[in-house]
XYZ file of C-alpha atoms in Angstrom:
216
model
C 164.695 122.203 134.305
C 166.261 119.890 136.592
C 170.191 120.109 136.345
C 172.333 117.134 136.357
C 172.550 115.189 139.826
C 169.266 116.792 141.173
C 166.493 114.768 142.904
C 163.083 113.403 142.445
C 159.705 115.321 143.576
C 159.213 115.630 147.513
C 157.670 112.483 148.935
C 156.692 109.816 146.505
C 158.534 106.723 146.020
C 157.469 103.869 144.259
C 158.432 104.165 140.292
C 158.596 108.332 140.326
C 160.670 107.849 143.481
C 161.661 110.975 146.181
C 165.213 112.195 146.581
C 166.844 111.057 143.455
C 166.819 107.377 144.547
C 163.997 106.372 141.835
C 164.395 105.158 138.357
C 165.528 108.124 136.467
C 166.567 108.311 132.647
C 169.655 106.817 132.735
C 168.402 103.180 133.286
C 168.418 103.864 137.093
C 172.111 102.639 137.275
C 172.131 99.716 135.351
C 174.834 101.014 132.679
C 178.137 100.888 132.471
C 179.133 104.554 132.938
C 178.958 106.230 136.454
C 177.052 108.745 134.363
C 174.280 106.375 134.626
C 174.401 105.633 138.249
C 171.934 107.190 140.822
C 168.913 106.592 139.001
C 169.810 108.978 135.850
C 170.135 112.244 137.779
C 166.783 112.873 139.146
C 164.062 110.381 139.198
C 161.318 110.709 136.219
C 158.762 112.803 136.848
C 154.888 112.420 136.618
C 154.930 114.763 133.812
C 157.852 113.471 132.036
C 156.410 109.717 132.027
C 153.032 111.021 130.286
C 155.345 112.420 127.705
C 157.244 109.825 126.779
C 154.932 106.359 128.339
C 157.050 103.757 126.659
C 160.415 104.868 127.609
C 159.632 105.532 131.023
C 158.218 101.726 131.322
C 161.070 100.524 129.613
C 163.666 97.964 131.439
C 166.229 99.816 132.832
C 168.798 98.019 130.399
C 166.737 99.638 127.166
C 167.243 103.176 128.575
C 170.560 102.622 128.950
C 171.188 101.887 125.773
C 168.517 104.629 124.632
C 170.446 107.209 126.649
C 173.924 105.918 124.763
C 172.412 106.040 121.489
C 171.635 109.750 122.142
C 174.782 110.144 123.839
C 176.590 109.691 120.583
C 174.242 111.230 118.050
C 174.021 114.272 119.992
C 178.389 114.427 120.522
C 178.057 114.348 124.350
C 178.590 112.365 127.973
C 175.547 110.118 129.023
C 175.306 112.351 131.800
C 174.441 115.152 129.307
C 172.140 113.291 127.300
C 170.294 112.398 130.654
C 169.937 116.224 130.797
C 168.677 116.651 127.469
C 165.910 113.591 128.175
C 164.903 115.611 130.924
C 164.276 118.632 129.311
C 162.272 116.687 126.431
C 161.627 113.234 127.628
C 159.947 112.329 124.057
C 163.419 112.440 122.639
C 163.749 109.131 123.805
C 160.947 107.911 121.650
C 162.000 110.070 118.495
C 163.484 107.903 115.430
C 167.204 108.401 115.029
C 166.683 109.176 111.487
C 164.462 112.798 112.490
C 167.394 113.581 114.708
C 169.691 113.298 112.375
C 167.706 114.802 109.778
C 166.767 117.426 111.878
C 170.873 118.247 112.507
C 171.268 118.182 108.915
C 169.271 120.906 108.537
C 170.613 122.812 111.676
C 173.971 122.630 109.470
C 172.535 123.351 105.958
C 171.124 126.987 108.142
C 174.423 127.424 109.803
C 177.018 125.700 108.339
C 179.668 126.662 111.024
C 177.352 126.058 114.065
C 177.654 122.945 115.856
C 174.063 121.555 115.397
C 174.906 118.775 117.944
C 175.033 121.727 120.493
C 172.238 123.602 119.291
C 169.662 119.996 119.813
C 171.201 119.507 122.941
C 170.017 123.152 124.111
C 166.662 123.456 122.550
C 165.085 119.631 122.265
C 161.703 120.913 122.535
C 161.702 123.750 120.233
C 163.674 121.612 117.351
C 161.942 118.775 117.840
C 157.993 119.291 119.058
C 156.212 119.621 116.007
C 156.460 120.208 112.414
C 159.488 119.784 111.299
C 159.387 121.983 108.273
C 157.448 124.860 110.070
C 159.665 124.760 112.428
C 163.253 125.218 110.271
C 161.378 127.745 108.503
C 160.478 130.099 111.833
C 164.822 129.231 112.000
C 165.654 130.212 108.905
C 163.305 133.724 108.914
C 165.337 134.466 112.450
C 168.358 133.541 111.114
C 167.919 135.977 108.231
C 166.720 138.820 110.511
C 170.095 138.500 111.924
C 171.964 139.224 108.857
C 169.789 141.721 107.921
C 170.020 143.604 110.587
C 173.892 142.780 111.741
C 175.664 142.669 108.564
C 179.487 141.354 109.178
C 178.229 138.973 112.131
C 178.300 135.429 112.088
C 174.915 134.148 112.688
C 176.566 130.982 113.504
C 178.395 131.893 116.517
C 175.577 134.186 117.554
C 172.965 131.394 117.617
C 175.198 128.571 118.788
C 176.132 130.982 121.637
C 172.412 131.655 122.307
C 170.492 128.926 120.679
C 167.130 130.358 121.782
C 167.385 133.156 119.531
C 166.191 130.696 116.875
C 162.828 130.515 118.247
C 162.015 133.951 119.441
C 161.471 137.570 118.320
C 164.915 138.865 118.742
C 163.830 141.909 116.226
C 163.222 144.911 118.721
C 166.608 143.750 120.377
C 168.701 143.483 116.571
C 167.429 147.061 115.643
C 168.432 148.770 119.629
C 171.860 147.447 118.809
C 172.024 149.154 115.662
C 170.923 152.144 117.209
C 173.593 152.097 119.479
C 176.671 150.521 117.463
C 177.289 151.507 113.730
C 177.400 148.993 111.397
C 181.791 149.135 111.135
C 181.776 148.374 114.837
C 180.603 145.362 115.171
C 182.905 144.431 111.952
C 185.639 145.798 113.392
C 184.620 143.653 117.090
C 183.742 140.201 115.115
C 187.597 140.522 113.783
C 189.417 141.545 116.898
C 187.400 140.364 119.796
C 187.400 136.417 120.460
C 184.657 136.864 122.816
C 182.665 138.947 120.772
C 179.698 136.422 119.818
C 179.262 135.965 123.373
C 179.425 139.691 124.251
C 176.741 140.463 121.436
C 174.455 137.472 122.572
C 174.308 139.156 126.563
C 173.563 142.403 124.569
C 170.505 141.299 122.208
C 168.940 139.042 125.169
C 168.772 142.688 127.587
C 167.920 144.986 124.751
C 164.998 142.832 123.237
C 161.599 144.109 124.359
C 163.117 147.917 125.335
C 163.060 149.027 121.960
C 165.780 151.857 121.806
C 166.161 152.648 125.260
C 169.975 152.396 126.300
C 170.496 149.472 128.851
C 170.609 150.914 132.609
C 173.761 149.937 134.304
C-alpha cells in the first residue's frame, strides 16, 4: 500500500495523474487542513477508481468532507484517513451507520481494544463482505487465543497485530506453548509493559513452523 505522501503511477496525468500532482483522496487540496493538500497523498489509482466510481468522480469539495467524516469516526488526522481510503477506497462509499456498527462489534469482541485502530488497520478485511461472517471468523480467532494463551489479553494482542483476526494464527499459538509454560506468559502479561507487543513479533515468526524453535 501506498504510505502517506507517496506519488501517483509513472507517467499518466490527466485525472489518475503521475508524481503525486493528480487528484488524490483528500479532495486534491481543496480542504482546509494541510493534510489535504498535494492531491491527498498519492493520486487515485486506476484500480482504486473502479472500486469506489462515485467517490473518485466526486468534486473535490465532497471528498473533503468524505475524508473528514472518516477522519472523525475512525479517531484519526485526515492525513490518516487518506491512508485508510487508500488501502480500501470503497470506504468512502460505505454508510456511516455499517462503520459504526461494524466498531460496535469490534468492542462487544474486545472490549478493551480500540476498534477505531483496529478499522483503520484492516478496512478490507472488516469491511469487504458479510458482515456477520466476517465477526464470526473474529470471534472463532479471538477464542483460539484464549484457548490456547490463557492469562493473555486478546485485546492488546489483536490491537497490537490486528491481522491476527483474519488469519490462522493456530500452528503459531500452540509453538508458543511449546516453548513457554502457561505461568510465563502470566507472570510476563503482569510485569512486562511491552509484553503484547513482544508476544505479537513471536506468534507472526512461529506461525507456519509448527514446533520448530525460531533460528536466531
Amino acid at each position: 500500500h501506498r504510505a502517506p505522501g507517496g506519488g501517483g503511477p509513472p507517467g499518466g496525468g490527466g485525472f489518475f495523474g503521475g508524481g503525486g500532482g493528480g487528484p488524490g483522496w483528500g479532495g486534491g487540496g481543496g480542504g482546509n487542513s494541510m493534510a489535504l493538500t498535494g492531491g491527498g497523498y498519492g493520486s487515485i489509482t486506476p484500480a482504486e477508481a473502479a472500486e469506489a466510481p462515485e467517490a473518485a468522480s466526486a468534486a473535490p469539495s465532497e471528498l473533503a468532507r468524505r475524508i473528514k467524516d472518516l477522519s472523525g469516526l475512525l479517531l484519526c488526522t485526515p492525513g490518516e484517513a487518506i491512508a485508510v481510503a487508500h488501502r480500501f477506497p470503497a470506504i468512502l462509499e460505505t454508510p456511516r451507520s455499517v462503520l459504526a456498527a461494524r466498531m460496535a462489534s469490534l468492542k462487544e469482541l474486545l472490549p478493551n481494544a480500540d476498534a477505531a485502530v483496529l478499522l483503520r488497520a484492516e478496512p478490507r478485511a472488516l469491511l469487504a463482505g458479510d458482515g456477520a461472517e466476517i465477526m464470526r471468523a473474529a470471534q472463532r480467532s479471538v477464542d483460539t487465543i484464549k484457548t490456547e494463551l490463557p492469562g493473555v489479553s486478546a485485546d492488546k494482542l489483536v490491537e497490537m497485530e490486528p491481522r491476527m483476526l483474519f488469519e490462522d494464527i493456530g500452528e503459531g499459538l500452540a509453538a508458543l506453548r511449546e516453548l513457554w509454560p502457561e505461568e510465563a506468559f502470566r507472570t510476563s502479561e503482569r510485569e512486562n509493559p511491552f509484553f503484547a507487543e513482544e508476544l505479537a513479533l513471536a506468534i507472526k515468526a512461529l506461525n507456519g513452523k509448527g514446533s520448530e524453535t525460531p533460528r536466531r
